[in-house]
Short mmCIF file of C-alpha atoms in Angstrom, two decimals:
data_model
loop_
_atom_site.label_atom_id
_atom_site.label_comp_id
_atom_site.label_asym_id
_atom_site.label_seq_id
_atom_site.Cartn_x
_atom_site.Cartn_y
_atom_site.Cartn_z
CA GLY N 373 0.00 0.00 0.00
CA GLN N 374 0.85 3.69 0.12
CA GLN N 375 4.12 4.27 1.96
CA LEU N 376 4.76 7.98 1.44
CA ASN N 377 3.06 10.70 3.47
CA GLN N 378 3.02 14.03 1.69
CA SER N 379 2.06 17.29 3.35
CA PRO N 380 0.35 19.57 3.23
CA GLN N 381 -2.48 18.11 1.14
CA SER N 382 -3.35 21.56 -0.18
CA MET N 383 -1.98 25.07 -0.04
CA PHE N 384 -3.56 28.43 -0.80
CA ILE N 385 -1.00 31.21 -1.18
CA GLN N 386 -0.56 34.66 -2.64
CA GLU N 387 1.47 35.18 -5.77
CA GLY N 388 5.07 35.93 -4.87
CA GLU N 389 5.09 33.83 -1.70
CA ASP N 390 7.49 30.96 -1.14
CA VAL N 391 6.13 27.41 -0.89
CA SER N 392 7.39 24.44 1.10
CA MET N 393 6.13 20.88 1.02
CA ASN N 394 7.54 17.60 2.22
CA CYS N 395 7.30 13.87 1.94
CA THR N 396 8.06 11.38 4.70
CA SER N 397 8.19 7.64 5.01
CA SER N 398 8.92 4.97 7.56
CA SER N 399 11.03 3.22 4.90
CA ILE N 400 14.35 4.14 3.36
CA PHE N 401 14.39 5.19 -0.30
CA ASN N 402 17.34 5.18 -2.71
CA THR N 403 16.00 7.96 -4.92
CA TRP N 404 13.47 10.74 -4.50
CA LEU N 405 11.61 12.37 -7.36
CA TRP N 406 9.33 15.38 -7.51
CA TYR N 407 6.64 15.69 -10.20
CA LYS N 408 4.14 18.38 -11.11
CA GLN N 409 0.76 17.64 -12.65
CA ASP N 410 -1.23 20.29 -14.50
CA PRO N 411 -5.01 19.85 -14.80
CA GLY N 412 -5.90 17.23 -17.40
CA GLU N 413 -2.28 16.25 -17.97
CA GLY N 414 0.09 13.57 -16.82
CA PRO N 415 2.78 14.28 -14.20
CA VAL N 416 6.01 15.87 -15.40
CA LEU N 417 9.35 15.25 -13.68
CA LEU N 418 10.76 18.36 -11.96
CA ILE N 419 13.72 17.17 -9.91
CA ALA N 420 15.47 13.87 -9.20
CA LEU N 421 17.59 13.29 -6.07
CA TYR N 422 20.02 10.41 -5.88
CA LYS N 423 22.08 10.85 -2.68
CA ALA N 424 21.22 11.43 0.97
CA GLY N 425 21.74 15.09 1.84
CA GLU N 426 21.68 16.15 -1.81
CA LEU N 427 20.27 19.60 -2.54
CA THR N 428 19.24 20.21 -6.16
CA SER N 429 17.72 23.24 -7.87
CA ASN N 430 15.72 23.67 -11.04
CA GLY N 431 15.04 27.37 -11.55
CA ARG N 432 12.91 28.56 -8.64
CA LEU N 433 12.50 25.01 -7.37
CA THR N 434 14.84 23.47 -4.80
CA ALA N 435 14.55 19.94 -3.46
CA GLN N 436 16.50 18.08 -0.81
CA PHE N 437 17.05 14.39 -0.16
CA GLY N 438 16.78 13.96 3.62
CA ILE N 439 19.88 12.76 5.46
CA THR N 440 17.96 9.81 6.95
CA ARG N 441 16.81 8.80 3.41
CA LYS N 442 13.26 8.72 4.75
CA ASP N 443 12.17 12.18 3.67
CA SER N 444 12.43 14.84 1.01
CA PHE N 445 11.49 18.50 0.73
CA LEU N 446 10.48 20.75 -2.15
CA ASN N 447 10.60 24.53 -2.02
CA ILE N 448 9.30 26.96 -4.63
CA SER N 449 10.47 30.54 -4.35
CA ALA N 450 8.54 33.62 -5.48
CA SER N 451 5.50 31.68 -6.74
CA ILE N 452 3.85 32.65 -10.02
CA PRO N 453 0.43 31.70 -11.43
CA SER N 454 1.82 28.90 -13.62
CA ASP N 455 3.03 27.10 -10.48
CA VAL N 456 -0.58 26.05 -9.84
CA GLY N 457 -1.06 22.31 -9.96
CA ILE N 458 -0.56 19.15 -7.96
CA TYR N 459 2.94 18.27 -6.80
CA PHE N 460 3.83 14.63 -6.17
CA CYS N 461 6.81 13.15 -4.46
CA ALA N 462 7.90 9.66 -5.44
CA GLY N 463 10.45 7.34 -3.95
CA ILE N 464 12.29 4.38 -5.35
CA GLN N 465 13.32 1.41 -3.25
CA GLY N 466 15.43 -1.58 -4.17
CA ALA N 467 12.81 -3.10 -6.51
CA GLN N 468 13.01 -0.03 -8.75
CA LYS N 469 9.29 0.59 -8.44
CA LEU N 470 8.11 4.14 -7.91
CA VAL N 471 5.92 4.79 -4.86
CA PHE N 472 3.98 8.05 -4.97
CA GLY N 473 2.78 10.40 -2.26
CA GLN N 474 -0.82 11.57 -2.22
CA GLY N 475 0.05 14.95 -3.74
CA THR N 476 -0.01 18.59 -2.64
CA ARG N 477 -2.53 20.77 -4.48
CA LEU N 478 -1.18 24.31 -4.87
CA THR N 479 -3.56 27.22 -5.49
CA ILE N 480 -2.25 30.75 -6.02
CA ASN N 481 -4.25 33.91 -5.55
CA PRO N 482 -3.05 36.67 -7.85
CA ASN K 1250 8.88 12.48 -30.86
CA ALA K 1251 5.28 12.22 -29.69
CA GLY K 1252 6.44 10.80 -26.34
CA VAL K 1253 3.84 8.69 -24.56
CA THR K 1254 0.39 8.70 -26.15
CA GLN K 1255 -2.84 7.30 -24.73
CA THR K 1256 -6.25 6.70 -26.25
CA PRO K 1257 -9.04 7.32 -25.61
CA LYS K 1258 -8.95 10.53 -23.56
CA PHE K 1259 -12.37 9.84 -22.02
CA GLN K 1260 -14.48 6.68 -21.78
CA VAL K 1261 -17.77 5.71 -20.14
CA LEU K 1262 -18.53 2.02 -19.65
CA LYS K 1263 -21.39 0.09 -18.15
CA THR K 1264 -20.66 -2.46 -15.43
CA GLY K 1265 -19.56 -5.73 -17.00
CA GLN K 1266 -18.34 -4.26 -20.28
CA SER K 1267 -14.80 -4.79 -21.46
CA MET K 1268 -12.39 -2.42 -23.11
CA THR K 1269 -8.74 -1.80 -23.85
CA LEU K 1270 -6.86 1.37 -23.00
CA GLN K 1271 -4.13 1.98 -25.53
CA CYS K 1272 -0.63 3.24 -24.76
CA ALA K 1273 2.25 3.79 -27.12
CA GLN K 1274 5.68 5.37 -26.86
CA ASP K 1275 8.15 6.26 -29.60
CA MET K 1276 11.25 6.70 -27.44
CA ASN K 1277 12.37 3.05 -27.61
CA HIS K 1278 11.93 2.74 -23.84
CA GLU K 1279 12.22 -0.71 -22.34
CA TYR K 1280 10.17 -0.05 -19.24
CA MET K 1281 6.46 0.77 -19.40
CA SER K 1282 3.84 0.87 -16.70
CA TRP K 1283 0.21 1.65 -15.93
CA TYR K 1284 -1.01 3.67 -12.97
CA ARG K 1285 -4.40 4.68 -11.72
CA GLN K 1286 -4.99 7.97 -9.97
CA ASP K 1287 -7.79 8.41 -7.47
CA PRO K 1288 -8.48 11.49 -5.32
CA GLY K 1289 -6.27 11.57 -2.23
CA MET K 1290 -4.51 8.34 -3.25
CA GLY K 1291 -1.70 9.56 -5.46
CA LEU K 1292 -0.70 7.23 -8.27
CA ARG K 1293 -0.83 3.48 -7.76
CA LEU K 1294 0.97 0.99 -9.97
CA ILE K 1295 -1.27 -1.52 -11.75
CA HIS K 1296 1.10 -3.47 -14.03
CA TYR K 1297 4.49 -2.93 -15.53
CA SER K 1298 6.74 -4.36 -18.22
CA VAL K 1299 10.53 -4.39 -18.41
CA GLY K 1300 10.57 -5.30 -22.08
CA ALA K 1301 8.64 -6.94 -24.89
CA GLY K 1302 7.14 -10.22 -23.75
CA ILE K 1303 7.68 -9.52 -20.03
CA THR K 1304 5.02 -8.18 -17.69
CA ASP K 1305 4.52 -8.16 -13.93
CA GLN K 1306 1.95 -7.06 -11.38
CA GLY K 1307 2.09 -3.84 -9.47
CA GLU K 1308 0.29 -2.72 -6.35
CA VAL K 1309 -3.32 -2.97 -7.62
CA PRO K 1310 -3.45 -5.52 -10.48
CA ASN K 1311 -6.84 -7.15 -9.85
CA GLY K 1312 -9.34 -6.67 -12.67
CA TYR K 1313 -6.69 -5.66 -15.22
CA ASN K 1314 -4.66 -7.56 -17.81
CA VAL K 1315 -1.69 -6.41 -19.85
CA SER K 1316 0.51 -7.72 -22.62
CA ARG K 1317 3.64 -6.38 -24.29
CA SER K 1318 4.09 -7.79 -27.78
CA THR K 1319 6.20 -4.86 -29.02
CA THR K 1320 8.52 -2.32 -27.41
CA GLU K 1321 6.21 0.51 -28.44
CA ASP K 1322 2.81 -0.66 -27.20
CA PHE K 1323 1.49 -1.60 -23.76
CA PRO K 1324 -2.33 -1.93 -23.73
CA LEU K 1325 -4.33 -2.28 -20.53
CA ARG K 1326 -7.44 -4.47 -20.65
CA LEU K 1327 -10.46 -4.36 -18.39
CA LEU K 1328 -12.25 -7.68 -18.88
CA SER K 1329 -15.39 -6.89 -16.86
CA ALA K 1330 -15.56 -3.27 -15.74
CA ALA K 1331 -16.70 -2.43 -12.22
CA PRO K 1332 -17.60 0.96 -10.69
CA SER K 1333 -14.49 0.66 -8.47
CA GLN K 1334 -12.43 0.99 -11.64
CA THR K 1335 -13.67 4.53 -12.22
CA SER K 1336 -10.41 6.48 -12.22
CA VAL K 1337 -7.87 8.32 -14.31
CA TYR K 1338 -5.36 5.95 -15.89
CA PHE K 1339 -1.83 6.97 -16.79
CA CYS K 1340 0.66 5.09 -18.88
CA ALA K 1341 4.35 5.82 -18.33
CA SER K 1342 7.68 4.78 -19.79
CA ARG K 1343 11.35 5.11 -18.99
CA THR K 1344 14.57 3.98 -20.63
CA SER K 1345 15.07 0.97 -18.40
CA LEU K 1346 14.26 -0.36 -14.95
CA SER K 1347 17.33 1.39 -13.58
CA SER K 1348 16.46 4.74 -15.15
CA TYR K 1349 14.54 7.02 -12.84
CA GLU K 1350 13.29 9.60 -15.31
CA GLN K 1351 9.80 8.41 -16.08
CA TYR K 1352 7.56 10.06 -18.69
CA PHE K 1353 3.79 10.00 -18.37
CA GLY K 1354 1.07 10.06 -21.01
CA PRO K 1355 -1.84 12.52 -20.84
CA GLY K 1356 -4.20 10.07 -19.15
CA THR K 1357 -7.53 8.35 -19.82
CA ARG K 1358 -10.49 9.31 -17.66
CA LEU K 1359 -12.70 6.23 -17.25
CA THR K 1360 -16.15 6.20 -15.70
CA VAL K 1361 -17.94 2.91 -15.01
CA THR K 1362 -21.67 3.21 -14.30
#
């Protein structure tokens, strides 16, 4: 069953604010991935993290692979309207299967 | 490249009907998979394939069949649709089992009445 707990489930922010979301698990993961899903579309990969403690940026997005390998964080700085969507974390364990979090729905008020 | 394509985009079925959701990719990816997405549940793996002729079950395989006769195509079959199968279905592919960059199709929204 579902092994990743993603929070918060939803966020309502003002344009220009920074956003933080996280994903935790009781299990260790070898790789963490962050995806974004726009309405009516499939998820698109934003950032991949391969090593514990790794901090990786993609434009205004920054993600970190937790040192315990049981969590990951995604930050979005200076949010803009096109950041609206659902953000998913995903972890990979030894069997190479992706396990997804429940998603964080981001809404931005202009 | 078209990437990962799925048809149909929307489908309504009556309980007990059968249908096939089509998925194709033109990136020569070995690994393909099917997920279903339900509100508050994230994406759950139904079946996956590591190459032509090889398939395996994921987290929620019951009620679904798959086959992989070519590298490009990975159809998902519902033999006898049930209302519990109402969901959005996503097909995905990646280069290989050890590659972590997975590409998703646009999804098929299925309603079973």
